[in-house]
Each structure stands twice: as C-alpha cells, then as structure tokens.
C-alpha cells in the first residue's frame, strides 16, 4: 500500500476521512487526472507541467476502469508519483477540476468541473456506442466519430464536460453538426503533443544519433495504430506484417537504411511487451529498433526520413511535420468519412506489399511533396497550447494563473540504441582499380539481393542464433569494450575465432562507434578508424569497414582504371594487394551515396 491507503485501497492523505488532520498542505485546490488507459494517459502527462510550482494545487489521479486496455496503467501512475484514488473514491471526492483525455466511463459522476482533451490527433475514429446506462442511448445508426457525438458528450441531454478542448476550428464545425448541445462547452486549446514535437524538431540530429543512424543512412519508421485492420493487425483484407517484416531488413541495405518501429500503446499492453518482443525477435536481430511507445515515439518520428504506417495519429503527425508517409494499411473503414485523417489516407501513397520495397521507398523519398492538410488541420494555434490550456484549466478552477510562463516539458533525449545485428549478413562488394570498396550488407535475406556486381561474402556476429553460420562465415565480428577481461584483448579474441573456425578469413572486434581491431588469416593485424568529419552524424559501422577490408585484401590485381574486380573468397597470398598501400593512403569505402575514408593502422 502507499499514499496512506486503507486496506480497501482508499486513500486517506491528502484526501479521505480525516485528511485535514494528516495533510501538511490541506487547503490546496484539487485537480483530478482521469486515466482510461496508457494511451490516454500520455496526453495527460503532456499537460501536468502546466501546474508546476503552484503550491495552491494538489494533483490526484484515478482510473475509470472502463477501457479494456488496463495493463500498464498502474505502473504508469506509480511513476507519475501522485496519489491514486480508486474510481469509487474519486467520484465521491469533490474536486476543483478533473482533466480527462477520453470520454469513456461514467465521467458525469465526477464532482467538479471537467475538461476533456483528445488523446490523438483530433477526433477521427469511429467507435461503437458506449454502454453508459442513463446516458443517451444507442440510436442504431453507424458508429459515430468517437468524441463528437451525443452518445459520448451528453448525459440526460446535458453536456458531460464543462470544457471540450479542440485543436482546430474544423472540429467545431463537425461538433456543431453532430452534437449542437455541446457546442457551448467547446474551447480552442491547441495540441500539446504536436507543440512538443515542433519545439523538439531542432534536435533531430541528436535523435538520429540516439537511434544509431549513421552518415548517409535514411531512417524508415514502421508505425502501427491498434486495430485489427491496422498495419500490425491481422483482421484486414490481407495480413501484410508477416510478409513485410523480414523484407524490411532483407531488401533495404543495412548501411543505407536504419529501420525502427513505433507501435501503439494498446498493442504493447494489449498483447504484452514480452509478446511483442518475441514476435519481432527475428526483425530485431536483423537490425530493427523497437521504440518505447511512451517516451520515445515522438523523437523517432522527428528523426525519421520516411514513415511506413497506417491510418493512426502517428502517421498523420508525420505528414503534419512534412515527413513522407507510405501507407501499408490504407483502410478508412474505422474513420469518419469527413475527418482530416480519412482525407489524408485517401491521398497518401500506398505500399504494394508484393512489389520490391526499395524502389517504392526511394520513389516516395525522391518525389515527396508535403501535404497541406495535415500541417494546417493538426492545430490552428501551433506553439500556443500551453498558454491556452493553462488559461482554460485555471479558469475552471477559479483562481489566477501562476505568474511564470506556461510551458510544456521538452522531449527527453532517448537512450543510445544502435543496431545490434546478430542475424547473418549477406555482404555484396566491388573493388575499383583505385582501391575504393563498395559495400552493401543485407540482414538475413532469403534470396540473393541486388548489389555491386563484384563478389559477396557472409558476415556473422559471433553471438548469432543461427548455430551453423559461424562455420560458414568469411567474416566474424562482435561489439564490446577493448579491455573486457572475459574476452581478452581484441587481437586475442580474433585469434581465438580464427582458430575455432577454419573457413573464416577475418575477425573484427568493434571497440568504438568508429573503430575496430581486425585480424586477417594471413597474419595482418590492423585497427580501422573512420576519418569522417565529426559532424557527419557518425561514420560507417566498423563491421562494414571490416567487410570492406576483407574485399580489398581478396581482390587481386589492379586492372584498368575504374574496373571492378571480384573479391570472392581469399585467393593465394600472391594475389593480395600490398598492405603498405593501406597504411599510406587508407581505405575508401562507399555505402550507397556515402563515401567514408578509413585510416588503417598496423598493430604489433
């Protein structure tokens, strides 16, 4: 138990029986945060900072229990750190203001002023009429747009909310058509989620580096809302996900594309985070980043070059930011036909899951024209949500606003999450007469991918789950600290690997973002270090540089200028290039459009 709870879970401090005796500040105005599920709670987390530094206000929280998605709510509320009232106690406790980001549950039972926010990008999705007891009954018509219909907004013909917060006048028009009785409660408050995205856009390169996006790479963000017909769902005309997941890493060159996934909190907590990780295990081993749906999704959206999504809010926010969007699930069945998101879905380009992915992505990236609708209709007052919402909240409480400016919290810098590819990599290479090495790596492809016409080899992480692959690998690599006593020095680890796997020609120990130690079977021991400019958002993956060195050493004679030679497997020692050339001029490696200069330092 916590927060002075009774055995039945009811809170005694700072509200409850005899609370004035025990509360240190017992004369505060009470603001109740009404949580339905984790998704709705995220919007409430956006606005909590509007009450910062105000000793006159005590925050409380409760959960209606009306949402089928209850997993994760208790943990989230515990992390917020305010007293959590059982719903039965919450509706029996007078409050000065209640704030909800959903219209589910018996909100009309709350004893106090009620402000309702949208927990998505406005009001767009249709949802079956709630079972609200004495509230307006089901009319038998098709499902209304959630949040803009009498079934949600009225109780015995009276508006449930004292302030219905909208982000754009377009929503006022739809509200007046669907439920004119609620129009007097409508107020313009902007979109705090979108404002936080706009304010953080200047940190795009930081967020890209946090996700391990390197120089020359494009970040593709796979996004899905919750719904059987969503991109992650299996209830639409086609179950696209099983076909799409392995191809994202098998068809997109690893050093040219970074792939990450943002899934709706209802997917995470409906099926369980552990189950999601199991479903996506193969894709993660091949390089997919799984982004935290609570703290990291907005930063990933800002960092993305392209969003592969569906009809959910994240895809719409991406379009509002001017980011190209390709729809993998373009259904409008769950949307109100006249809503902005439905118009966006009808207009956005659609993925053909049976055609090659790379040409489709490159077409969208190269010919993208930002849509005017999402940017204009997400919020009519961008950057002003904090000021407007605080004015609305304190007006309902009935006290003056704090003297300081109303500001939202900046988005936190996500933890560093570089790709750890332990699935086998098919590496295609070509070496020019001048010594430049072109490299394209693909994660666990089921067929030979397109790439340079020179030669290819197999590169495998030492800790791969594929037990037979290290014995077949030409290059074996791993990431770790140079002084890890469990593995020995990098050259000792490399010698151990070459002794264990006779078919392996080169072992690479990656000890930093831009450096690795490499031992070739010929005895060549060197350190490869990127010489790219620091501002280039990171050089190529050192494991890719190791594959480039393998191709260079295996490529034989010089040939004609510009001619490509075939690396293949190592030939006789006499066919190898002279390593002295490496030490003098370094190595030039091309990964897609990016060219990397690499210092090669001999080690004793």
Coordinates of C-alpha atoms in Angstrom, one line a residue:
X1 CA 0.0 0.0 0.0
X2 CA 1.0 3.6 -0.5
X3 CA -0.1 7.2 -0.1
X4 CA -1.7 6.5 3.3
X5 CA -4.1 3.9 1.8
X6 CA -6.6 1.9 3.8
X7 CA -6.8 -1.8 3.5
X8 CA -9.6 -1.4 0.9
X9 CA -7.3 0.7 -1.3
X10 CA -8.9 4.1 -0.5
X11 CA -6.6 7.0 0.1
X12 CA -6.5 8.8 3.4
X13 CA -4.0 11.5 2.7
X14 CA -4.3 14.1 1.2
X15 CA -8.0 13.4 0.7
X16 CA -10.3 11.0 2.5
X17 CA -11.6 10.6 6.1
X18 CA -9.7 12.8 8.4
X19 CA -7.3 14.0 5.7
X20 CA -7.1 17.6 7.2
X21 CA -5.5 16.1 10.3
X22 CA -2.7 14.4 8.4
X23 CA -2.1 16.5 5.3
X24 CA 0.7 19.1 5.6
X25 CA -0.9 21.3 2.9
X26 CA -4.6 20.6 3.3
X27 CA -6.0 23.8 1.7
X28 CA -4.9 23.1 -1.8
X29 CA -7.3 23.1 -4.8
X30 CA -7.7 19.6 -6.1
X31 CA -7.0 18.6 -9.7
X32 CA -8.0 15.1 -10.6
X33 CA -6.3 13.4 -13.6
X34 CA -8.7 10.8 -15.0
X35 CA -6.9 7.9 -16.8
X36 CA -8.6 5.4 -19.0
X37 CA -5.5 3.6 -20.4
X38 CA -1.9 4.2 -21.1
X39 CA -2.7 5.9 -24.5
X40 CA -5.0 8.5 -22.9
X41 CA -2.5 8.9 -20.0
X42 CA 0.2 10.1 -22.4
X43 CA -1.8 13.2 -23.2
X44 CA -2.3 13.9 -19.5
X45 CA 1.4 13.6 -19.0
X46 CA 1.8 16.3 -21.6
X47 CA -0.2 18.8 -19.6
X48 CA 0.9 18.0 -16.0
X49 CA 3.7 20.6 -16.2
X50 CA 1.1 23.3 -16.6
X51 CA 0.6 23.0 -12.8
X52 CA 4.3 23.2 -11.9
X53 CA 5.5 25.3 -9.0
X54 CA 1.9 26.0 -7.8
X55 CA 1.7 25.4 -4.1
X56 CA -2.1 26.0 -4.3
X57 CA -2.8 22.9 -6.3
X58 CA -2.7 19.2 -5.3
X59 CA -2.8 16.7 -8.2
X60 CA -4.7 13.4 -7.8
X61 CA -5.2 10.5 -10.2
X62 CA -7.7 7.8 -10.8
X63 CA -8.6 5.2 -13.4
X64 CA -12.1 4.7 -14.7
X65 CA -11.6 1.0 -15.3
X66 CA -13.8 1.4 -18.4
X67 CA -11.1 0.7 -21.0
X68 CA -10.3 -2.9 -22.0
X69 CA -6.6 -1.9 -22.0
X70 CA -5.8 -1.8 -18.3
X71 CA -2.3 -3.3 -18.4
X72 CA 0.5 -0.8 -17.7
X73 CA -1.8 1.8 -16.1
X74 CA -0.8 1.1 -12.5
X75 CA 2.9 1.2 -13.3
X76 CA 2.5 4.5 -15.2
X77 CA 0.5 6.1 -12.4
X78 CA 3.1 4.9 -9.9
X79 CA 5.8 6.6 -12.0
X80 CA 3.8 9.9 -12.1
X81 CA 4.0 9.8 -8.3
X82 CA 0.7 11.5 -7.3
X83 CA -1.9 9.9 -5.0
X84 CA -4.1 7.4 -7.0
X85 CA -7.7 7.1 -5.9
X86 CA -9.9 4.1 -6.6
X87 CA -12.6 5.2 -9.0
X88 CA -15.3 4.8 -6.4
X89 CA -13.4 7.1 -4.0
X90 CA -12.6 9.6 -6.9
X91 CA -16.3 10.1 -7.8
X92 CA -17.2 10.6 -4.2
X93 CA -14.5 13.2 -3.6
X94 CA -15.2 16.8 -4.5
X95 CA -12.5 18.3 -6.8
X96 CA -12.0 21.7 -8.3
X97 CA -11.0 20.4 -11.7
X98 CA -11.0 17.0 -13.4
X99 CA -9.0 16.5 -16.6
X100 CA -9.6 13.6 -18.9
X101 CA -8.2 12.6 -22.3
X102 CA -11.1 10.3 -23.2
X103 CA -14.9 10.3 -22.9
X104 CA -15.2 6.7 -21.7
X105 CA -16.6 5.7 -18.3
X106 CA -19.0 7.5 -16.1
X107 CA -17.5 11.0 -16.3
X108 CA -20.8 12.6 -15.4
X109 CA -20.4 11.2 -11.9
X110 CA -17.3 13.3 -11.2
X111 CA -17.9 16.0 -8.5
X112 CA -16.2 19.0 -10.1
X113 CA -15.5 20.9 -13.3
X114 CA -14.5 18.6 -16.2
X115 CA -12.1 19.4 -19.1
X116 CA -11.8 16.8 -21.8
X117 CA -8.8 16.6 -24.3
X118 CA -8.3 14.4 -27.3
X119 CA -5.8 11.7 -26.8
X120 CA -4.9 11.5 -30.5
X121 CA -4.7 14.0 -33.4
X122 CA -8.2 15.4 -33.0
X123 CA -11.3 13.3 -33.4
X124 CA -11.3 11.0 -36.3
X125 CA -12.1 7.3 -35.4
X126 CA -15.5 5.8 -35.3
X127 CA -16.3 3.7 -32.3
X128 CA -19.3 1.7 -31.2
X129 CA -21.7 3.5 -28.8
X130 CA -20.7 3.0 -25.2
X131 CA -22.9 1.3 -22.6
X132 CA -23.4 4.3 -20.4
X133 CA -26.5 3.3 -18.5
X134 CA -28.6 6.5 -18.1
X135 CA -26.6 8.4 -20.8
X136 CA -28.0 9.0 -24.3
X137 CA -28.9 5.5 -25.7
X138 CA -27.6 4.0 -29.0
X139 CA -29.5 5.3 -32.0
X140 CA -28.9 2.3 -34.1
X141 CA -27.1 4.3 -36.8
X142 CA -23.5 3.5 -37.9
X143 CA -20.8 4.0 -35.3
X144 CA -20.2 7.8 -34.7
X145 CA -16.9 9.5 -34.5
X146 CA -15.5 9.0 -31.0
X147 CA -15.8 12.2 -29.0
X148 CA -18.0 14.2 -31.3
X149 CA -21.4 12.5 -30.9
X150 CA -24.2 12.8 -28.3
X151 CA -23.6 9.2 -27.2
X152 CA -20.3 10.4 -25.7
X153 CA -20.9 14.0 -25.0
X154 CA -24.3 14.2 -23.2
X155 CA -25.7 12.8 -20.0
X156 CA -29.5 13.1 -19.9
X157 CA -29.2 15.8 -22.6
X158 CA -26.7 17.8 -20.6
X159 CA -23.0 18.1 -21.7
X160 CA -20.7 16.0 -19.7
X161 CA -17.7 18.3 -20.0
X162 CA -17.5 21.9 -18.9
X163 CA -14.7 22.4 -21.4
X164 CA -14.4 20.3 -24.6
X165 CA -10.9 21.2 -25.8
X166 CA -10.5 21.2 -29.6
X167 CA -7.3 21.9 -31.6
X168 CA -8.8 23.4 -34.8
X169 CA -12.0 25.3 -35.8
X170 CA -12.6 22.4 -38.2
X171 CA -13.6 20.3 -35.2
X172 CA -16.0 23.0 -34.1
X173 CA -17.9 22.6 -37.4
X174 CA -18.1 18.9 -37.0
X175 CA -19.1 19.1 -33.4
X176 CA -21.9 21.6 -34.3
X177 CA -23.3 19.1 -36.8
X178 CA -23.0 16.0 -34.6
X179 CA -24.0 17.4 -31.2
X180 CA -25.0 21.1 -31.2
X181 CA -25.9 20.8 -27.4
X182 CA -22.2 20.5 -26.6
X183 CA -21.0 23.5 -28.7
X184 CA -21.2 26.0 -25.8
X185 CA -18.6 23.9 -24.0
X186 CA -16.1 23.9 -26.9
X187 CA -12.9 25.8 -26.4
X188 CA -9.8 26.1 -28.6
X189 CA -6.7 24.7 -26.8
X190 CA -4.4 23.6 -29.5
X191 CA -2.5 20.3 -29.5
X192 CA 0.2 20.0 -26.7
X193 CA 1.6 16.8 -28.2
X194 CA 2.2 18.5 -31.6
X195 CA 3.6 21.5 -29.9
X196 CA 6.2 19.4 -28.1
X197 CA 7.1 17.8 -31.5
X198 CA 7.5 21.2 -33.1
X199 CA 9.6 22.5 -30.2
X200 CA 11.9 19.5 -30.4
X201 CA 12.4 19.4 -34.1
X202 CA 15.7 21.3 -33.7
X203 CA 17.2 18.3 -32.0
X204 CA 16.5 16.0 -35.0
X205 CA 20.2 15.1 -35.4
X206 CA 20.5 14.2 -31.8
X207 CA 17.6 11.8 -32.0
X208 CA 19.0 10.2 -35.2
X209 CA 22.3 9.6 -33.4
X210 CA 20.4 8.2 -30.4
X211 CA 19.0 5.6 -32.8
X212 CA 22.4 4.8 -34.3
X213 CA 21.6 6.5 -37.7
X214 CA 24.9 7.0 -39.4
X215 CA 26.2 9.2 -42.2
X216 CA 24.3 8.6 -45.4
X217 CA 21.6 6.5 -43.8
X218 CA 17.9 7.0 -44.1
X219 CA 15.6 6.2 -41.1
X220 CA 12.4 4.3 -42.0
X221 CA 9.9 4.3 -39.2
X222 CA 7.4 1.4 -39.2
X223 CA 4.3 2.6 -37.4
X224 CA 1.0 1.0 -36.5
X225 CA -2.0 2.0 -34.5
X226 CA -4.1 -0.6 -32.7
X227 CA -6.9 -2.1 -34.7
X228 CA -7.5 -5.4 -36.5
X229 CA -7.2 -3.5 -39.8
X230 CA -4.1 -1.6 -38.8
X231 CA -0.6 -2.4 -40.2
X232 CA 0.2 -4.6 -37.3
X233 CA -3.3 -6.2 -37.3
X234 CA -4.4 -9.4 -38.9
X235 CA -8.1 -8.5 -39.5
X236 CA -7.9 -6.6 -42.7
X237 CA -8.2 -8.0 -46.3
X238 CA -4.5 -9.1 -46.1
X239 CA -2.2 -9.8 -43.2
X240 CA 0.7 -7.7 -44.5
X241 CA 3.0 -7.8 -41.5
X242 CA 4.5 -11.4 -41.8
X243 CA 5.4 -10.6 -45.4
X244 CA 6.7 -7.1 -44.7
X245 CA 8.9 -7.6 -41.5
X246 CA 11.6 -9.9 -42.9
X247 CA 11.8 -7.9 -46.1
X248 CA 12.5 -4.6 -44.4
X249 CA 15.9 -5.8 -43.3
X250 CA 16.5 -8.3 -46.2
X251 CA 15.8 -5.8 -49.0
X252 CA 17.0 -2.5 -47.5
X253 CA 20.8 -2.2 -47.4
X254 CA 21.8 -2.1 -43.8
X255 CA 24.3 0.8 -44.2
X256 CA 21.9 2.9 -46.2
X257 CA 18.7 2.3 -44.2
X258 CA 18.0 2.2 -40.5
X259 CA 14.6 0.7 -39.6
X260 CA 12.7 1.3 -36.4
X261 CA 9.2 0.5 -35.2
X262 CA 6.7 2.5 -33.1
X263 CA 3.6 0.6 -32.0
X264 CA 0.5 2.0 -30.4
X265 CA 0.5 1.5 -26.6
X266 CA -2.7 -0.6 -26.9
X267 CA -0.7 -3.1 -29.0
X268 CA 2.0 -3.2 -26.3
X269 CA -0.2 -3.5 -23.4
X270 CA -3.0 -5.5 -25.1
X271 CA -0.7 -8.3 -26.1
X272 CA 2.1 -7.7 -23.6
X273 CA 5.6 -6.2 -24.2
X274 CA 7.2 -9.6 -23.9
X275 CA 5.0 -11.0 -26.6
X276 CA 5.8 -8.0 -28.9
X277 CA 9.5 -8.6 -28.5
X278 CA 9.0 -12.3 -29.3
X279 CA 7.0 -11.5 -32.4
X280 CA 9.7 -9.1 -33.6
X281 CA 12.7 -11.1 -32.4
X282 CA 14.0 -12.0 -35.9
X283 CA 13.5 -8.5 -37.2
X284 CA 15.3 -7.0 -34.2
X285 CA 18.3 -9.4 -34.7
X286 CA 18.4 -8.2 -38.3
X287 CA 18.6 -4.6 -37.2
X288 CA 15.0 -3.3 -36.3
X289 CA 14.9 -0.9 -33.4
X290 CA 11.8 -1.2 -31.2
X291 CA 11.0 2.3 -29.9
X292 CA 9.4 2.9 -26.5
X293 CA 5.7 3.8 -27.1
X294 CA 5.5 6.2 -24.2
X295 CA 8.8 8.2 -24.1
X296 CA 10.5 7.7 -27.5
X297 CA 7.9 7.7 -30.3
X298 CA 7.9 11.5 -30.9
X299 CA 11.7 11.6 -31.1
X300 CA 11.7 8.7 -33.5
X301 CA 9.1 10.5 -35.6
X302 CA 11.2 13.7 -35.7
X303 CA 14.3 11.6 -36.7
X304 CA 12.6 9.7 -39.5
X305 CA 13.1 10.2 -43.2
X306 CA 10.0 8.2 -44.1
X307 CA 7.1 6.7 -42.1
X308 CA 5.7 3.4 -43.2
X309 CA 2.4 3.5 -41.4
X310 CA -1.4 3.4 -41.5
X311 CA -4.4 5.5 -40.5
X312 CA -3.2 6.2 -37.0
X313 CA -2.3 9.5 -35.4
X314 CA 1.5 9.0 -35.7
X315 CA 1.3 8.8 -39.5
X316 CA -0.8 11.9 -39.5
X317 CA 1.6 13.8 -37.2
X318 CA 4.4 12.7 -39.5
X319 CA 2.6 14.2 -42.5
X320 CA 2.0 17.4 -40.5
X321 CA 5.8 17.6 -39.9
X322 CA 6.3 17.3 -43.7
X323 CA 7.8 13.8 -43.5
X324 CA 7.0 11.4 -46.3
X325 CA 4.4 8.7 -45.4
X326 CA 3.8 5.5 -47.2
X327 CA 0.7 3.6 -46.1
X328 CA 0.9 -0.1 -45.5
X329 CA -2.7 -0.3 -44.3
X330 CA -4.8 2.3 -46.0
X331 CA -8.2 1.3 -44.6
X332 CA -10.7 4.1 -43.9
X333 CA -13.4 1.8 -42.5
X334 CA -12.8 2.9 -38.9
X335 CA -12.6 6.6 -39.7
X336 CA -15.3 9.2 -40.1
X337 CA -15.6 9.9 -43.8
X338 CA -15.4 13.7 -43.4
X339 CA -12.5 13.7 -41.0
X340 CA -9.0 15.0 -41.8
X341 CA -7.3 11.7 -41.2
X342 CA -9.7 10.0 -43.7
X343 CA -8.8 12.6 -46.3
X344 CA -5.1 12.1 -45.6
X345 CA -5.4 8.3 -46.0
X346 CA -7.2 8.7 -49.3
X347 CA -4.5 11.0 -50.6
X348 CA -1.3 9.4 -49.3
X349 CA 0.8 6.9 -51.4
X350 CA 0.1 3.2 -50.7
X351 CA 2.6 0.4 -50.4
X352 CA 2.4 -2.6 -52.6
X353 CA 3.5 -5.4 -50.3
X354 CA 4.2 -7.8 -53.1
X355 CA 6.5 -5.5 -55.1
X356 CA 10.1 -4.7 -54.3
X357 CA 10.4 -2.4 -51.3
X358 CA 13.4 -0.3 -52.1
X359 CA 12.1 1.2 -55.4
X360 CA 8.8 2.1 -53.6
X361 CA 10.6 3.8 -50.7
X362 CA 13.0 5.6 -53.0
X363 CA 10.2 6.9 -55.2
X364 CA 8.3 8.3 -52.2
X365 CA 11.5 9.9 -50.8
X366 CA 12.7 11.4 -54.1
X367 CA 9.3 12.7 -55.2
X368 CA 7.8 13.8 -51.9
X369 CA 5.6 16.9 -51.8
X370 CA 4.4 17.8 -48.3
X371 CA 0.6 17.6 -47.8
X372 CA -1.0 20.9 -46.8
X373 CA -3.9 19.3 -45.0
X374 CA -2.2 17.6 -42.0
X375 CA 0.0 20.6 -41.2
X376 CA -2.9 23.1 -41.3
X377 CA -5.5 20.9 -39.6
X378 CA -3.5 19.4 -36.7
X379 CA -3.6 22.7 -34.8
X380 CA -4.8 26.2 -35.7
X381 CA -2.6 27.6 -32.9
X382 CA 0.7 25.8 -33.1
X383 CA 3.1 26.6 -30.3
X384 CA 0.3 28.1 -28.1
X385 CA -1.3 25.0 -26.5
X386 CA 0.5 25.5 -23.1
X387 CA -0.8 29.1 -22.7
X388 CA -4.3 28.3 -23.9
X389 CA -4.7 25.2 -21.8
X390 CA -3.4 26.7 -18.6
X391 CA -5.9 29.5 -19.1
X392 CA -8.7 27.0 -19.5
X393 CA -7.7 24.9 -16.5
X394 CA -7.3 27.8 -14.1
X395 CA -10.4 29.5 -15.3
X396 CA -12.4 26.3 -14.4
X397 CA -10.6 26.1 -11.0
X398 CA -11.4 29.7 -10.4
X399 CA -8.0 31.1 -9.3
X400 CA -5.4 33.2 -11.1
X401 CA -2.8 31.6 -13.2
X402 CA 0.8 31.4 -11.8
X403 CA 3.0 34.3 -12.6
X404 CA 5.5 32.4 -14.7
X405 CA 5.1 31.5 -18.4
X406 CA 3.1 28.4 -19.3
X407 CA 5.5 25.9 -20.9
X408 CA 5.4 22.2 -21.7
X409 CA 8.3 19.9 -20.9
X410 CA 10.9 19.4 -23.7
X411 CA 11.1 15.9 -25.1
X412 CA 13.8 13.9 -23.3
X413 CA 16.9 12.7 -25.1
X414 CA 16.3 8.9 -25.7
X415 CA 19.0 6.4 -24.6
X416 CA 21.6 5.4 -27.2
X417 CA 20.2 2.5 -29.1
X418 CA 22.5 1.5 -32.0
X419 CA 21.6 -1.6 -34.1
X420 CA 23.0 -4.9 -32.9
X421 CA 22.7 -7.2 -36.0
X422 CA 23.2 -10.8 -34.9
X423 CA 21.4 -12.3 -37.9
X424 CA 23.7 -13.3 -40.7
X425 CA 24.6 -10.6 -43.2
X426 CA 25.0 -11.2 -46.9
X427 CA 27.6 -8.7 -48.0
X428 CA 28.0 -7.7 -51.6
X429 CA 31.2 -5.8 -52.6
X430 CA 33.1 -4.4 -55.5
X431 CA 36.6 -3.0 -55.6
X432 CA 37.7 -0.5 -58.2
X433 CA 41.3 -0.3 -59.6
X434 CA 41.8 2.8 -57.4
X435 CA 41.1 0.7 -54.3
X436 CA 37.6 2.1 -53.5
X437 CA 35.4 -0.6 -52.0
X438 CA 31.7 -0.5 -52.5
X439 CA 29.8 -2.4 -49.7
X440 CA 26.1 -3.4 -49.4
X441 CA 25.0 -5.5 -46.4
X442 CA 21.6 -7.2 -46.1
X443 CA 20.1 -8.8 -43.0
X444 CA 19.3 -12.5 -43.3
X445 CA 17.9 -12.4 -46.9
X446 CA 16.1 -15.4 -48.2
X447 CA 17.5 -14.9 -51.7
X448 CA 20.4 -13.1 -53.3
X449 CA 19.9 -9.4 -53.0
X450 CA 20.8 -6.7 -55.6
X451 CA 24.1 -5.1 -55.1
X452 CA 27.6 -4.5 -56.5
X453 CA 28.5 -6.9 -59.3
X454 CA 31.9 -7.8 -57.9
X455 CA 31.6 -10.5 -55.3
X456 CA 30.0 -11.4 -52.0
X457 CA 30.7 -12.9 -48.6
X458 CA 29.0 -13.9 -45.4
X459 CA 29.5 -11.8 -42.3
X460 CA 28.2 -13.2 -39.0
X461 CA 28.1 -11.8 -35.4
X462 CA 29.8 -14.2 -33.0
X463 CA 26.6 -14.4 -30.9
X464 CA 24.2 -15.3 -33.8
X465 CA 21.3 -17.5 -33.0
X466 CA 22.0 -19.4 -36.3
X467 CA 24.3 -22.2 -35.0
X468 CA 25.8 -23.3 -38.3
X469 CA 26.5 -19.9 -39.7
X470 CA 29.9 -19.1 -37.9
X471 CA 31.4 -22.2 -39.6
X472 CA 30.4 -20.8 -43.0
X473 CA 31.3 -17.2 -42.4
X474 CA 34.1 -15.3 -44.2
X475 CA 34.0 -12.5 -41.6
X476 CA 33.1 -12.9 -37.9
X477 CA 32.6 -9.8 -35.8
X478 CA 31.4 -8.7 -32.4
X479 CA 31.0 -5.4 -30.4
X480 CA 32.5 -4.8 -27.0
X481 CA 35.0 -3.0 -24.8
X482 CA 38.6 -3.3 -25.7
X483 CA 39.5 -4.2 -22.1
X484 CA 36.8 -6.7 -21.4
X485 CA 38.6 -9.3 -19.3
X486 CA 36.1 -12.0 -20.3
X487 CA 37.1 -11.8 -24.0
X488 CA 40.8 -10.9 -23.7
X489 CA 42.4 -8.2 -25.8
X490 CA 40.8 -7.7 -29.2
X491 CA 43.6 -9.4 -31.0
X492 CA 43.4 -12.4 -28.6
X493 CA 39.7 -12.7 -29.3
X494 CA 40.3 -12.5 -33.0
X495 CA 43.0 -15.2 -32.9
X496 CA 40.7 -17.5 -30.9
X497 CA 37.9 -17.0 -33.5
X498 CA 40.2 -17.8 -36.5
X499 CA 41.4 -20.9 -34.7
X500 CA 37.9 -22.1 -34.0
X501 CA 36.5 -21.5 -37.5
X502 CA 39.0 -22.6 -40.2
X503 CA 36.8 -21.2 -43.0
X504 CA 36.7 -17.7 -41.5
X505 CA 39.2 -15.4 -43.2
X506 CA 38.9 -12.3 -41.0
X507 CA 37.8 -11.5 -37.4
X508 CA 36.8 -8.0 -36.4
X509 CA 36.3 -6.7 -32.8
X510 CA 34.4 -3.4 -32.8
X511 CA 35.5 -1.4 -29.8
X512 CA 34.0 2.1 -30.6
X513 CA 31.5 3.7 -32.9
X514 CA 34.2 4.5 -35.4
X515 CA 36.9 1.9 -34.8
X516 CA 37.6 -1.9 -34.8
X517 CA 40.5 -4.2 -34.5
X518 CA 40.9 -6.7 -37.4
X519 CA 42.9 -9.9 -37.7
X520 CA 43.2 -11.5 -41.2
X521 CA 44.2 -15.1 -41.6
X522 CA 47.3 -14.0 -43.4
X523 CA 48.5 -12.5 -40.1
X524 CA 47.6 -8.9 -40.9
X525 CA 46.6 -7.2 -37.7
X526 CA 45.3 -3.6 -38.0
X527 CA 43.0 -1.0 -36.5
X528 CA 40.4 0.5 -38.8
X529 CA 39.3 4.0 -37.8
X530 CA 36.8 6.2 -39.5
X531 CA 38.3 9.5 -40.7
X532 CA 34.9 11.0 -41.5
X533 CA 34.2 14.5 -40.2
X534 CA 32.7 14.5 -36.7
X535 CA 29.7 16.4 -37.8
X536 CA 28.8 13.6 -40.3
X537 CA 26.5 12.0 -37.6
X538 CA 28.8 9.0 -37.3
X539 CA 30.8 7.1 -39.8
X540 CA 30.0 3.7 -41.3
X541 CA 29.5 0.8 -39.0
X542 CA 33.1 -0.5 -38.3
X543 CA 31.8 -4.0 -39.0
X544 CA 31.1 -2.8 -42.6
X545 CA 34.6 -1.4 -42.8
X546 CA 35.9 -4.8 -41.8
X547 CA 34.0 -6.4 -44.7
X548 CA 35.4 -3.7 -47.0
X549 CA 38.9 -4.6 -45.9
X550 CA 38.2 -8.3 -46.5
X551 CA 37.1 -7.5 -50.0
X552 CA 40.1 -5.2 -50.6
X553 CA 42.6 -7.9 -49.4
X554 CA 40.9 -10.5 -51.6
X555 CA 40.6 -8.5 -54.8
X556 CA 44.0 -9.3 -56.5
X557 CA 45.5 -7.2 -59.3
X558 CA 44.9 -3.6 -60.2
X559 CA 43.3 -3.9 -63.6
X560 CA 42.1 -0.9 -65.7
X561 CA 41.1 2.4 -64.1
X562 CA 37.5 2.2 -62.8
X563 CA 37.4 -1.5 -63.4
X564 CA 35.8 -3.6 -60.7
X565 CA 37.4 -6.8 -59.6
X566 CA 35.8 -9.8 -57.9
X567 CA 36.6 -10.2 -54.2
X568 CA 35.2 -13.7 -53.6
X569 CA 36.9 -15.8 -51.0
X570 CA 40.6 -15.2 -50.2
X571 CA 42.9 -16.3 -53.0
X572 CA 46.6 -17.3 -52.7
X573 CA 48.8 -14.8 -50.9
X574 CA 50.4 -13.6 -54.1
X575 CA 47.1 -12.3 -55.4
X576 CA 46.5 -10.0 -52.4
X577 CA 47.2 -6.3 -52.6
X578 CA 50.2 -4.9 -50.8
X579 CA 49.1 -3.8 -47.3
X580 CA 51.7 -1.0 -47.3
X581 CA 49.3 0.8 -49.7
X582 CA 46.7 0.7 -46.9
X583 CA 48.9 2.3 -44.3
X584 CA 50.0 5.1 -46.6
X585 CA 46.6 6.1 -48.2
X586 CA 44.0 4.4 -46.1
X587 CA 40.8 2.8 -47.4
X588 CA 37.9 4.4 -49.2
X589 CA 34.6 2.7 -48.6
X590 CA 31.3 3.5 -50.3
X591 CA 28.0 2.6 -48.7
X592 CA 25.2 3.8 -51.0
X593 CA 25.7 7.5 -51.6
X594 CA 28.1 8.0 -48.6
X595 CA 31.8 7.8 -49.1
X596 CA 33.9 7.0 -46.0
X597 CA 37.6 7.5 -45.5
X598 CA 39.3 5.0 -43.3
X599 CA 42.6 5.1 -41.5
X600 CA 44.4 1.7 -41.4
X601 CA 46.9 1.4 -38.5
X602 CA 49.2 -1.6 -38.2
X603 CA 49.3 -3.2 -34.8
X604 CA 52.1 -5.3 -33.2

